[in-house]
Amino acid sequence: MRRLILVLCLALAVVVPARAQDFPSREVRIVCGFAPGGTCDLLSRMLAEHLTPIFGQRVIVENRTGASGMIGADSVAKSPPDGHVVSLATMAMHTILPEMPGVRMPFDVDRDLTPIANVANIYNVLVVRPNAEFRTVAELIAHARANPGRLTYASAGNGSSQHLAAELFKRMAGVDLLHVPYRGGAPAIVDIVAGRTDMMFGNLPEFLGQIRGGGLRPLAFGAPRVSPLFPDLPRIADTLPGFEIRNWFGIAGPGNLPPPIVARWNAALRQVAEDPVFQRRMTENAMEIIVGSTEEFLRTIAEDRRRWGEVIRAANIRAD
C-alpha cells in the first residue's frame, strides 16, 4: 500500500502544475525566435540579466530561429506549463501571422500560448536613401503622387511588419508605392544605403547605426510623440494625423499556465521595469517600457490583430 501511495504521489507531481511559491525551482529560459544581434535578442538578454536576481535562479536566453519566430514559439507551446520556459512574444506572432492568408502555424497561438505581460514598445521610423530628393513626409507624398508606382519601399519580406506599415502609409496618404521584398531586414537596409531602393519603415533600433553613420536619412518618426534620441525628428502624424506604427515585445508562456505563475511573472517584470539601470538601457536602445497587467496585454493583442487584419485584407496580402 505504501508503495502504491508513493507511486500516485509521484504521478501527481508530474501532472499538477507548480504552485507560485514553488516557482522558480530551477533555471528559467526565455526563448527568442530570432538570431543573436537583433532587437528580440537584445531585449531578451537585458530581461534575463535583470530577472536573475529577482527570481534567485539563473535566467538564460535560448535562440531558436526560423519560420518568422514560429519555431521558437512552438517549442514554448510544447513546454510544461510551470513558468520555467517562456517566449519573448512578438507582435507579429500574436497579431499578424494569425491573420495572414497562406501562413500555416504549427500551433494555435490563442490556445497554446499564455500572454503574461507586454514589455516594450518599439516605434517605427521612416528612413530614405541618403541622396533622396525629398526631405519631409509632405515632399515624399507629393513626389509619389507625381510619379505613381515609381518610388520603391523595401521590407524584410512579404507580410512582414515593414510591409504592413508601408501599406498603411500608402492607404492613408493616397499614394502608389512599389514594394521590394527582401529575405530579411539586413539586405533591405544594405540596398537603401546603396540607393537601390528609396525608403523603408522599420524599428528604430535596427537603423540606429546607419542613421548615426550617415548611411540612412531618417525622415519622420511613427510614434505619438518625438523620439528622445532624435528630438528634432518630426512625427509622421504631423503630416498624416493618426499615423502610428509600433512593434511590441512581451512575455508569453505555454498554454494553460496557472494564474499564480502568470501573476509571479507579471510582478517580476514590473520590478524590472522600475529598475533605473534597465530604464536607461531601454532608452539608449530606442525602446519604451510598457509593462502592464495581463488584461492590458490581452486587449493590445486583440486591438492590433483587428487593425493589422484590416490592412492585410485591404491590400490583399498573402504570405510568400
PDB file of C-alpha atoms in Angstrom:
ATOM      1  CA  MET A   1       0.000   0.000   0.000  1.00  0.00           C
ATOM      2  CA  ARG A   2       2.791   2.438   0.889  1.00  0.00           C
ATOM      3  CA  ARG A   3       4.433   1.757  -2.431  1.00  0.00           C
ATOM      4  CA  LEU A   4       1.162   2.442  -4.288  1.00  0.00           C
ATOM      5  CA  ILE A   5       0.708   5.742  -2.439  1.00  0.00           C
ATOM      6  CA  LEU A   6       4.275   6.771  -3.306  1.00  0.00           C
ATOM      7  CA  VAL A   7       3.734   5.992  -6.994  1.00  0.00           C
ATOM      8  CA  LEU A   8       0.498   8.004  -7.010  1.00  0.00           C
ATOM      9  CA  CYS A   9       2.191  10.971  -5.346  1.00  0.00           C
ATOM     10  CA  LEU A  10       4.996  10.940  -7.892  1.00  0.00           C
ATOM     11  CA  ALA A  11       2.487  10.791 -10.738  1.00  0.00           C
ATOM     12  CA  LEU A  12       0.569  13.740  -9.341  1.00  0.00           C
ATOM     13  CA  ALA A  13       3.785  15.733  -9.022  1.00  0.00           C
ATOM     14  CA  VAL A  14       4.298  15.328 -12.756  1.00  0.00           C
ATOM     15  CA  VAL A  15       0.829  16.376 -13.898  1.00  0.00           C
ATOM     16  CA  VAL A  16      -0.061  19.033 -11.326  1.00  0.00           C
ATOM     17  CA  PRO A  17       1.356  22.448 -12.309  1.00  0.00           C
ATOM     18  CA  ALA A  18       3.821  24.100  -9.958  1.00  0.00           C
ATOM     19  CA  ARG A  19       2.417  26.457  -7.364  1.00  0.00           C
ATOM     20  CA  ALA A  20       3.526  30.099  -7.369  1.00  0.00           C
ATOM     21  CA  GLN A  21       5.578  29.567  -4.215  1.00  0.00           C
ATOM     22  CA  ASP A  22       7.442  26.712  -5.943  1.00  0.00           C
ATOM     23  CA  PHE A  23       8.413  28.887  -8.913  1.00  0.00           C
ATOM     24  CA  PRO A  24      11.150  29.156  -9.938  1.00  0.00           C
ATOM     25  CA  SER A  25      12.755  25.993  -8.679  1.00  0.00           C
ATOM     26  CA  ARG A  26      15.425  25.739 -11.384  1.00  0.00           C
ATOM     27  CA  GLU A  27      16.927  27.585 -14.349  1.00  0.00           C
ATOM     28  CA  VAL A  28      14.496  29.761 -16.350  1.00  0.00           C
ATOM     29  CA  ARG A  29      14.657  30.083 -20.146  1.00  0.00           C
ATOM     30  CA  ILE A  30      13.474  32.945 -22.353  1.00  0.00           C
ATOM     31  CA  VAL A  31      13.123  31.658 -25.915  1.00  0.00           C
ATOM     32  CA  CYS A  32      13.866  34.228 -28.628  1.00  0.00           C
ATOM     33  CA  GLY A  33      12.705  33.140 -32.065  1.00  0.00           C
ATOM     34  CA  PHE A  34      15.318  35.203 -33.883  1.00  0.00           C
ATOM     35  CA  ALA A  35      19.084  35.214 -34.308  1.00  0.00           C
ATOM     36  CA  PRO A  36      21.521  36.906 -31.902  1.00  0.00           C
ATOM     37  CA  GLY A  37      22.158  40.575 -32.559  1.00  0.00           C
ATOM     38  CA  GLY A  38      18.608  41.731 -33.297  1.00  0.00           C
ATOM     39  CA  THR A  39      16.104  43.626 -31.170  1.00  0.00           C
ATOM     40  CA  CYS A  40      14.427  40.426 -29.912  1.00  0.00           C
ATOM     41  CA  ASP A  41      17.758  39.031 -28.769  1.00  0.00           C
ATOM     42  CA  LEU A  42      18.906  42.294 -27.169  1.00  0.00           C
ATOM     43  CA  LEU A  43      15.706  42.707 -25.166  1.00  0.00           C
ATOM     44  CA  SER A  44      15.697  39.037 -24.131  1.00  0.00           C
ATOM     45  CA  ARG A  45      19.230  39.305 -22.764  1.00  0.00           C
ATOM     46  CA  MET A  46      18.531  42.525 -20.876  1.00  0.00           C
ATOM     47  CA  LEU A  47      15.471  40.927 -19.287  1.00  0.00           C
ATOM     48  CA  ALA A  48      17.403  37.770 -18.411  1.00  0.00           C
ATOM     49  CA  GLU A  49      20.122  39.780 -16.711  1.00  0.00           C
ATOM     50  CA  HIS A  50      17.673  41.780 -14.590  1.00  0.00           C
ATOM     51  CA  LEU A  51      15.345  38.865 -13.806  1.00  0.00           C
ATOM     52  CA  THR A  52      18.106  36.584 -12.475  1.00  0.00           C
ATOM     53  CA  PRO A  53      18.484  38.326  -9.082  1.00  0.00           C
ATOM     54  CA  ILE A  54      14.692  38.727  -8.769  1.00  0.00           C
ATOM     55  CA  PHE A  55      13.981  35.036  -9.337  1.00  0.00           C
ATOM     56  CA  GLY A  56      17.054  33.813  -7.474  1.00  0.00           C
ATOM     57  CA  GLN A  57      17.645  31.411 -10.339  1.00  0.00           C
ATOM     58  CA  ARG A  58      19.721  31.767 -13.485  1.00  0.00           C
ATOM     59  CA  VAL A  59      17.698  33.147 -16.401  1.00  0.00           C
ATOM     60  CA  ILE A  60      19.143  32.341 -19.828  1.00  0.00           C
ATOM     61  CA  VAL A  61      18.231  33.166 -23.427  1.00  0.00           C
ATOM     62  CA  GLU A  62      17.764  30.415 -25.982  1.00  0.00           C
ATOM     63  CA  ASN A  63      17.735  31.438 -29.651  1.00  0.00           C
ATOM     64  CA  ARG A  64      15.535  29.063 -31.660  1.00  0.00           C
ATOM     65  CA  THR A  65      15.376  30.673 -35.068  1.00  0.00           C
ATOM     66  CA  GLY A  66      13.318  30.135 -38.202  1.00  0.00           C
ATOM     67  CA  ALA A  67       9.864  30.468 -39.739  1.00  0.00           C
ATOM     68  CA  SER A  68       9.324  34.090 -38.608  1.00  0.00           C
ATOM     69  CA  GLY A  69       9.782  33.082 -34.982  1.00  0.00           C
ATOM     70  CA  MET A  70       7.339  30.161 -35.122  1.00  0.00           C
ATOM     71  CA  ILE A  71       9.974  27.511 -34.340  1.00  0.00           C
ATOM     72  CA  GLY A  72      10.833  29.195 -31.061  1.00  0.00           C
ATOM     73  CA  ALA A  73       7.215  29.881 -30.119  1.00  0.00           C
ATOM     74  CA  ASP A  74       6.265  26.294 -30.960  1.00  0.00           C
ATOM     75  CA  SER A  75       8.914  24.987 -28.567  1.00  0.00           C
ATOM     76  CA  VAL A  76       7.392  27.113 -25.787  1.00  0.00           C
ATOM     77  CA  ALA A  77       3.875  25.978 -26.669  1.00  0.00           C
ATOM     78  CA  LYS A  78       5.013  22.370 -26.178  1.00  0.00           C
ATOM     79  CA  SER A  79       6.779  23.057 -22.842  1.00  0.00           C
ATOM     80  CA  PRO A  80       5.333  22.140 -19.424  1.00  0.00           C
ATOM     81  CA  PRO A  81       3.109  24.938 -18.061  1.00  0.00           C
ATOM     82  CA  ASP A  82       5.229  25.607 -14.982  1.00  0.00           C
ATOM     83  CA  GLY A  83       6.701  29.010 -15.896  1.00  0.00           C
ATOM     84  CA  HIS A  84      10.284  27.878 -16.400  1.00  0.00           C
ATOM     85  CA  VAL A  85      10.146  28.289 -20.197  1.00  0.00           C
ATOM     86  CA  VAL A  86       8.619  31.397 -21.790  1.00  0.00           C
ATOM     87  CA  SER A  87       8.869  33.156 -25.128  1.00  0.00           C
ATOM     88  CA  LEU A  88       9.702  36.724 -25.952  1.00  0.00           C
ATOM     89  CA  ALA A  89       6.338  37.291 -27.607  1.00  0.00           C
ATOM     90  CA  THR A  90       6.303  39.404 -30.769  1.00  0.00           C
ATOM     91  CA  MET A  91       3.524  41.497 -32.230  1.00  0.00           C
ATOM     92  CA  ALA A  92       3.810  39.570 -35.490  1.00  0.00           C
ATOM     93  CA  MET A  93       3.369  36.201 -33.755  1.00  0.00           C
ATOM     94  CA  HIS A  94       0.241  37.180 -31.863  1.00  0.00           C
ATOM     95  CA  THR A  95      -1.454  39.605 -34.276  1.00  0.00           C
ATOM     96  CA  ILE A  96      -0.138  39.437 -37.866  1.00  0.00           C
ATOM     97  CA  LEU A  97       0.607  35.769 -38.544  1.00  0.00           C
ATOM     98  CA  PRO A  98      -2.803  34.512 -37.299  1.00  0.00           C
ATOM     99  CA  GLU A  99      -4.469  36.884 -39.800  1.00  0.00           C
ATOM    100  CA  MET A 100      -2.162  36.280 -42.765  1.00  0.00           C
ATOM    101  CA  PRO A 101      -3.540  34.092 -45.594  1.00  0.00           C
ATOM    102  CA  GLY A 102      -1.111  31.357 -46.545  1.00  0.00           C
ATOM    103  CA  VAL A 103       0.520  31.087 -43.102  1.00  0.00           C
ATOM    104  CA  ARG A 104       0.340  27.641 -41.525  1.00  0.00           C
ATOM    105  CA  MET A 105       1.145  27.909 -37.842  1.00  0.00           C
ATOM    106  CA  PRO A 106       2.208  24.665 -36.085  1.00  0.00           C
ATOM    107  CA  PHE A 107       0.169  25.607 -33.010  1.00  0.00           C
ATOM    108  CA  ASP A 108      -2.903  27.619 -32.028  1.00  0.00           C
ATOM    109  CA  VAL A 109      -1.496  30.900 -30.739  1.00  0.00           C
ATOM    110  CA  ASP A 110      -4.563  31.613 -28.568  1.00  0.00           C
ATOM    111  CA  ARG A 111      -4.862  28.126 -27.099  1.00  0.00           C
ATOM    112  CA  ASP A 112      -1.227  27.067 -26.835  1.00  0.00           C
ATOM    113  CA  LEU A 113       0.394  30.275 -25.533  1.00  0.00           C
ATOM    114  CA  THR A 114      -0.498  32.299 -22.427  1.00  0.00           C
ATOM    115  CA  PRO A 115       0.173  36.063 -22.680  1.00  0.00           C
ATOM    116  CA  ILE A 116       1.713  37.326 -19.424  1.00  0.00           C
ATOM    117  CA  ALA A 117       2.668  40.977 -19.942  1.00  0.00           C
ATOM    118  CA  ASN A 118       3.766  43.394 -22.576  1.00  0.00           C
ATOM    119  CA  VAL A 119       7.303  44.682 -22.033  1.00  0.00           C
ATOM    120  CA  ALA A 120       8.406  47.140 -24.717  1.00  0.00           C
ATOM    121  CA  ASN A 121       7.123  49.351 -27.471  1.00  0.00           C
ATOM    122  CA  ILE A 122       9.472  49.962 -30.373  1.00  0.00           C
ATOM    123  CA  TYR A 123       8.236  52.626 -32.740  1.00  0.00           C
ATOM    124  CA  ASN A 124       8.818  52.706 -36.464  1.00  0.00           C
ATOM    125  CA  VAL A 125      10.871  55.304 -38.236  1.00  0.00           C
ATOM    126  CA  LEU A 126      10.637  56.104 -41.943  1.00  0.00           C
ATOM    127  CA  VAL A 127      14.121  56.168 -43.477  1.00  0.00           C
ATOM    128  CA  VAL A 128      15.142  57.052 -47.013  1.00  0.00           C
ATOM    129  CA  ARG A 129      18.266  56.707 -49.150  1.00  0.00           C
ATOM    130  CA  PRO A 130      20.882  59.358 -48.307  1.00  0.00           C
ATOM    131  CA  ASN A 131      20.526  61.213 -51.623  1.00  0.00           C
ATOM    132  CA  ALA A 132      16.711  61.236 -51.731  1.00  0.00           C
ATOM    133  CA  GLU A 133      15.318  64.429 -53.257  1.00  0.00           C
ATOM    134  CA  PHE A 134      12.506  64.663 -50.678  1.00  0.00           C
ATOM    135  CA  ARG A 135      13.346  65.802 -47.169  1.00  0.00           C
ATOM    136  CA  THR A 136       9.938  65.741 -45.484  1.00  0.00           C
ATOM    137  CA  VAL A 137       6.928  63.425 -45.451  1.00  0.00           C
ATOM    138  CA  ALA A 138       4.908  66.045 -47.333  1.00  0.00           C
ATOM    139  CA  GLU A 139       7.568  66.229 -50.062  1.00  0.00           C
ATOM    140  CA  LEU A 140       7.681  62.419 -50.273  1.00  0.00           C
ATOM    141  CA  ILE A 141       3.904  62.244 -50.710  1.00  0.00           C
ATOM    142  CA  ALA A 142       3.969  64.960 -53.377  1.00  0.00           C
ATOM    143  CA  HIS A 143       6.783  63.154 -55.222  1.00  0.00           C
ATOM    144  CA  ALA A 144       4.905  59.845 -55.044  1.00  0.00           C
ATOM    145  CA  ARG A 145       1.713  61.413 -56.388  1.00  0.00           C
ATOM    146  CA  ALA A 146       3.618  62.981 -59.272  1.00  0.00           C
ATOM    147  CA  ASN A 147       5.352  59.659 -60.022  1.00  0.00           C
ATOM    148  CA  PRO A 148       2.848  56.883 -59.232  1.00  0.00           C
ATOM    149  CA  GLY A 149       4.440  53.476 -58.807  1.00  0.00           C
ATOM    150  CA  ARG A 150       7.966  54.809 -59.238  1.00  0.00           C
ATOM    151  CA  LEU A 151       9.069  55.134 -55.616  1.00  0.00           C
ATOM    152  CA  THR A 152      10.150  51.841 -54.068  1.00  0.00           C
ATOM    153  CA  TYR A 153       9.959  50.709 -50.470  1.00  0.00           C
ATOM    154  CA  ALA A 154      11.930  47.812 -49.028  1.00  0.00           C
ATOM    155  CA  SER A 155      10.771  45.297 -46.455  1.00  0.00           C
ATOM    156  CA  ALA A 156      12.050  42.165 -44.725  1.00  0.00           C
ATOM    157  CA  GLY A 157       9.581  40.106 -46.744  1.00  0.00           C
ATOM    158  CA  ASN A 158       6.010  39.807 -47.900  1.00  0.00           C
ATOM    159  CA  GLY A 159       3.674  40.130 -44.928  1.00  0.00           C
ATOM    160  CA  SER A 160       6.390  41.489 -42.617  1.00  0.00           C
ATOM    161  CA  SER A 161       5.664  44.357 -40.239  1.00  0.00           C
ATOM    162  CA  GLN A 162       7.671  46.682 -42.524  1.00  0.00           C
ATOM    163  CA  HIS A 163       5.441  45.674 -45.438  1.00  0.00           C
ATOM    164  CA  LEU A 164       2.245  46.309 -43.480  1.00  0.00           C
ATOM    165  CA  ALA A 165       3.480  49.669 -42.183  1.00  0.00           C
ATOM    166  CA  ALA A 166       4.137  50.856 -45.745  1.00  0.00           C
ATOM    167  CA  GLU A 167       0.742  49.589 -46.927  1.00  0.00           C
ATOM    168  CA  LEU A 168      -0.946  51.545 -44.138  1.00  0.00           C
ATOM    169  CA  PHE A 169       1.046  54.627 -45.174  1.00  0.00           C
ATOM    170  CA  LYS A 170       0.002  54.145 -48.809  1.00  0.00           C
ATOM    171  CA  ARG A 171      -3.654  53.922 -47.841  1.00  0.00           C
ATOM    172  CA  MET A 172      -3.587  56.946 -45.538  1.00  0.00           C
ATOM    173  CA  ALA A 173      -1.521  59.105 -47.921  1.00  0.00           C
ATOM    174  CA  GLY A 174      -3.318  58.024 -51.093  1.00  0.00           C
ATOM    175  CA  VAL A 175      -0.132  57.135 -52.959  1.00  0.00           C
ATOM    176  CA  ASP A 176       1.126  54.252 -55.079  1.00  0.00           C
ATOM    177  CA  LEU A 177       4.484  52.816 -53.983  1.00  0.00           C
ATOM    178  CA  LEU A 178       6.286  49.743 -55.340  1.00  0.00           C
ATOM    179  CA  HIS A 179       7.063  47.007 -52.808  1.00  0.00           C
ATOM    180  CA  VAL A 180      10.514  45.382 -52.968  1.00  0.00           C
ATOM    181  CA  PRO A 181      10.565  42.429 -50.522  1.00  0.00           C
ATOM    182  CA  TYR A 182      13.860  41.012 -49.263  1.00  0.00           C
ATOM    183  CA  ARG A 183      14.725  37.872 -47.331  1.00  0.00           C
ATOM    184  CA  GLY A 184      15.303  39.700 -44.076  1.00  0.00           C
ATOM    185  CA  GLY A 185      15.874  43.226 -42.856  1.00  0.00           C
ATOM    186  CA  ALA A 186      19.674  43.346 -43.226  1.00  0.00           C
ATOM    187  CA  PRO A 187      19.810  43.035 -47.048  1.00  0.00           C
ATOM    188  CA  ALA A 188      16.937  45.510 -47.343  1.00  0.00           C
ATOM    189  CA  ILE A 189      18.900  48.097 -45.369  1.00  0.00           C
ATOM    190  CA  VAL A 190      22.021  47.459 -47.457  1.00  0.00           C
ATOM    191  CA  ASP A 191      20.141  48.289 -50.664  1.00  0.00           C
ATOM    192  CA  ILE A 192      18.660  51.511 -49.270  1.00  0.00           C
ATOM    193  CA  VAL A 193      22.123  52.646 -48.160  1.00  0.00           C
ATOM    194  CA  ALA A 194      23.369  51.841 -51.679  1.00  0.00           C
ATOM    195  CA  GLY A 195      20.497  53.808 -53.220  1.00  0.00           C
ATOM    196  CA  ARG A 196      18.914  50.837 -54.964  1.00  0.00           C
ATOM    197  CA  THR A 197      15.599  51.335 -53.127  1.00  0.00           C
ATOM    198  CA  ASP A 198      14.084  54.572 -51.918  1.00  0.00           C
ATOM    199  CA  MET A 199      12.630  54.075 -48.462  1.00  0.00           C
ATOM    200  CA  MET A 200      11.731  51.704 -45.648  1.00  0.00           C
ATOM    201  CA  PHE A 201       9.692  51.598 -42.462  1.00  0.00           C
ATOM    202  CA  GLY A 202      11.198  49.700 -39.555  1.00  0.00           C
ATOM    203  CA  ASN A 203      12.026  49.556 -35.875  1.00  0.00           C
ATOM    204  CA  LEU A 204      14.218  52.496 -34.878  1.00  0.00           C
ATOM    205  CA  PRO A 205      16.864  50.304 -33.098  1.00  0.00           C
ATOM    206  CA  GLU A 206      17.523  48.440 -36.353  1.00  0.00           C
ATOM    207  CA  PHE A 207      18.507  51.677 -38.117  1.00  0.00           C
ATOM    208  CA  LEU A 208      20.452  53.448 -35.353  1.00  0.00           C
ATOM    209  CA  GLY A 209      23.921  52.525 -36.602  1.00  0.00           C
ATOM    210  CA  GLN A 210      23.270  53.583 -40.194  1.00  0.00           C
ATOM    211  CA  ILE A 211      21.460  56.770 -39.145  1.00  0.00           C
ATOM    212  CA  ARG A 212      24.316  57.825 -36.879  1.00  0.00           C
ATOM    213  CA  GLY A 213      26.845  56.901 -39.566  1.00  0.00           C
ATOM    214  CA  GLY A 214      25.026  58.852 -42.277  1.00  0.00           C
ATOM    215  CA  GLY A 215      24.112  55.797 -44.350  1.00  0.00           C
ATOM    216  CA  LEU A 216      20.384  56.384 -43.908  1.00  0.00           C
ATOM    217  CA  ARG A 217      18.401  59.583 -43.548  1.00  0.00           C
ATOM    218  CA  PRO A 218      15.513  59.469 -41.070  1.00  0.00           C
ATOM    219  CA  LEU A 219      12.513  61.302 -42.456  1.00  0.00           C
ATOM    220  CA  ALA A 220       9.956  61.003 -39.664  1.00  0.00           C
ATOM    221  CA  PHE A 221       9.075  59.040 -36.540  1.00  0.00           C
ATOM    222  CA  GLY A 222       5.979  56.816 -36.382  1.00  0.00           C
ATOM    223  CA  ALA A 223       5.174  57.490 -32.719  1.00  0.00           C
ATOM    224  CA  PRO A 224       2.630  59.680 -30.908  1.00  0.00           C
ATOM    225  CA  ARG A 225       5.496  61.783 -29.506  1.00  0.00           C
ATOM    226  CA  VAL A 226       9.027  62.701 -30.570  1.00  0.00           C
ATOM    227  CA  SER A 227      11.969  60.371 -30.002  1.00  0.00           C
ATOM    228  CA  PRO A 228      14.217  61.208 -27.026  1.00  0.00           C
ATOM    229  CA  LEU A 229      17.158  60.089 -29.173  1.00  0.00           C
ATOM    230  CA  PHE A 230      16.193  62.381 -32.080  1.00  0.00           C
ATOM    231  CA  PRO A 231      14.146  65.233 -30.588  1.00  0.00           C
ATOM    232  CA  ASP A 232      14.294  67.261 -33.816  1.00  0.00           C
ATOM    233  CA  LEU A 233      12.875  64.432 -35.938  1.00  0.00           C
ATOM    234  CA  PRO A 234       9.231  65.186 -36.867  1.00  0.00           C
ATOM    235  CA  ARG A 235       6.426  62.678 -36.444  1.00  0.00           C
ATOM    236  CA  ILE A 236       4.687  61.103 -39.443  1.00  0.00           C
ATOM    237  CA  ALA A 237       1.440  62.046 -37.694  1.00  0.00           C
ATOM    238  CA  ASP A 238       2.339  65.726 -38.152  1.00  0.00           C
ATOM    239  CA  THR A 239       1.560  65.187 -41.859  1.00  0.00           C
ATOM    240  CA  LEU A 240      -0.778  62.176 -41.637  1.00  0.00           C
ATOM    241  CA  PRO A 241      -2.832  62.622 -38.441  1.00  0.00           C
ATOM    242  CA  GLY A 242      -3.415  59.347 -36.649  1.00  0.00           C
ATOM    243  CA  PHE A 243      -0.491  57.521 -38.247  1.00  0.00           C
ATOM    244  CA  GLU A 244       1.252  55.475 -35.579  1.00  0.00           C
ATOM    245  CA  ILE A 245       3.303  52.325 -36.065  1.00  0.00           C
ATOM    246  CA  ARG A 246       4.696  50.435 -33.124  1.00  0.00           C
ATOM    247  CA  ASN A 247       6.089  46.993 -32.745  1.00  0.00           C
ATOM    248  CA  TRP A 248       5.937  45.426 -29.324  1.00  0.00           C
ATOM    249  CA  PHE A 249       7.537  42.597 -27.421  1.00  0.00           C
ATOM    250  CA  GLY A 250       6.092  40.826 -24.399  1.00  0.00           C
ATOM    251  CA  ILE A 251       6.382  37.616 -22.449  1.00  0.00           C
ATOM    252  CA  ALA A 252       4.154  34.579 -23.079  1.00  0.00           C
ATOM    253  CA  GLY A 253       4.226  31.142 -21.515  1.00  0.00           C
ATOM    254  CA  PRO A 254       2.805  27.785 -22.590  1.00  0.00           C
ATOM    255  CA  GLY A 255      -0.945  27.328 -22.772  1.00  0.00           C
ATOM    256  CA  ASN A 256      -2.829  26.709 -19.519  1.00  0.00           C
ATOM    257  CA  LEU A 257      -0.173  28.470 -17.452  1.00  0.00           C
ATOM    258  CA  PRO A 258      -1.655  28.640 -13.912  1.00  0.00           C
ATOM    259  CA  PRO A 259      -2.795  32.148 -12.852  1.00  0.00           C
ATOM    260  CA  PRO A 260      -0.443  32.224  -9.815  1.00  0.00           C
ATOM    261  CA  ILE A 261       2.548  31.631 -12.112  1.00  0.00           C
ATOM    262  CA  VAL A 262       1.279  34.329 -14.508  1.00  0.00           C
ATOM    263  CA  ALA A 263       0.994  36.719 -11.546  1.00  0.00           C
ATOM    264  CA  ARG A 264       4.522  35.843 -10.352  1.00  0.00           C
ATOM    265  CA  TRP A 265       5.992  36.563 -13.771  1.00  0.00           C
ATOM    266  CA  ASN A 266       3.991  39.769 -14.140  1.00  0.00           C
ATOM    267  CA  ALA A 267       5.192  41.034 -10.752  1.00  0.00           C
ATOM    268  CA  ALA A 268       8.815  40.243 -11.644  1.00  0.00           C
ATOM    269  CA  LEU A 269       8.546  42.126 -14.951  1.00  0.00           C
ATOM    270  CA  ARG A 270       7.063  45.138 -13.166  1.00  0.00           C
ATOM    271  CA  GLN A 271      10.012  45.067 -10.783  1.00  0.00           C
ATOM    272  CA  VAL A 272      12.443  45.027 -13.705  1.00  0.00           C
ATOM    273  CA  ALA A 273      10.602  47.966 -15.281  1.00  0.00           C
ATOM    274  CA  GLU A 274      11.196  50.056 -12.147  1.00  0.00           C
ATOM    275  CA  ASP A 275      14.971  49.475 -12.209  1.00  0.00           C
ATOM    276  CA  PRO A 276      16.736  52.757 -13.223  1.00  0.00           C
ATOM    277  CA  VAL A 277      19.552  50.840 -14.928  1.00  0.00           C
ATOM    278  CA  PHE A 278      17.062  48.896 -17.057  1.00  0.00           C
ATOM    279  CA  GLN A 279      15.208  52.129 -17.855  1.00  0.00           C
ATOM    280  CA  ARG A 280      18.415  53.811 -19.022  1.00  0.00           C
ATOM    281  CA  ARG A 281      19.417  50.846 -21.188  1.00  0.00           C
ATOM    282  CA  MET A 282      15.987  50.746 -22.804  1.00  0.00           C
ATOM    283  CA  THR A 283      16.128  54.465 -23.650  1.00  0.00           C
ATOM    284  CA  GLU A 284      19.625  54.117 -25.116  1.00  0.00           C
ATOM    285  CA  ASN A 285      18.319  51.373 -27.418  1.00  0.00           C
ATOM    286  CA  ALA A 286      15.201  53.317 -28.505  1.00  0.00           C
ATOM    287  CA  MET A 287      12.780  51.080 -26.620  1.00  0.00           C
ATOM    288  CA  GLU A 288       9.874  52.253 -24.467  1.00  0.00           C
ATOM    289  CA  ILE A 289       8.941  50.294 -21.322  1.00  0.00           C
ATOM    290  CA  ILE A 290       5.234  49.418 -21.169  1.00  0.00           C
ATOM    291  CA  VAL A 291       4.900  46.648 -18.577  1.00  0.00           C
ATOM    292  CA  GLY A 292       1.260  46.451 -17.503  1.00  0.00           C
ATOM    293  CA  SER A 293      -1.336  43.928 -16.457  1.00  0.00           C
ATOM    294  CA  THR A 294      -2.093  40.697 -18.272  1.00  0.00           C
ATOM    295  CA  GLU A 295      -5.543  42.066 -19.087  1.00  0.00           C
ATOM    296  CA  GLU A 296      -3.982  45.110 -20.770  1.00  0.00           C
ATOM    297  CA  PHE A 297      -1.722  42.844 -22.805  1.00  0.00           C
ATOM    298  CA  LEU A 298      -4.715  40.785 -23.964  1.00  0.00           C
ATOM    299  CA  ARG A 299      -6.532  43.960 -25.040  1.00  0.00           C
ATOM    300  CA  THR A 300      -3.471  45.119 -27.001  1.00  0.00           C
ATOM    301  CA  ILE A 301      -3.286  41.780 -28.809  1.00  0.00           C
ATOM    302  CA  ALA A 302      -6.987  41.922 -29.728  1.00  0.00           C
ATOM    303  CA  GLU A 303      -6.820  45.543 -30.933  1.00  0.00           C
ATOM    304  CA  ASP A 304      -3.688  45.064 -33.025  1.00  0.00           C
ATOM    305  CA  ARG A 305      -4.960  41.827 -34.552  1.00  0.00           C
ATOM    306  CA  ARG A 306      -8.067  43.661 -35.688  1.00  0.00           C
ATOM    307  CA  ARG A 307      -6.032  46.595 -37.037  1.00  0.00           C
ATOM    308  CA  TRP A 308      -3.500  44.558 -38.992  1.00  0.00           C
ATOM    309  CA  GLY A 309      -6.153  42.133 -40.190  1.00  0.00           C
ATOM    310  CA  GLU A 310      -7.905  45.065 -41.861  1.00  0.00           C
ATOM    311  CA  VAL A 311      -4.650  46.197 -43.528  1.00  0.00           C
ATOM    312  CA  ILE A 312      -3.915  42.667 -44.750  1.00  0.00           C
ATOM    313  CA  ARG A 313      -7.370  42.255 -46.274  1.00  0.00           C
ATOM    314  CA  ALA A 314      -7.469  45.746 -47.807  1.00  0.00           C
ATOM    315  CA  ALA A 315      -4.089  45.256 -49.509  1.00  0.00           C
ATOM    316  CA  ASN A 316      -4.825  41.599 -50.396  1.00  0.00           C
ATOM    317  CA  ILE A 317      -1.559  40.463 -48.823  1.00  0.00           C
ATOM    318  CA  ARG A 318      -0.596  36.814 -48.686  1.00  0.00           C
ATOM    319  CA  ALA A 319       2.443  35.137 -47.170  1.00  0.00           C
ATOM    320  CA  ASP A 320       5.249  34.088 -49.528  1.00  0.00           C
TER     321      ASP A 320
END
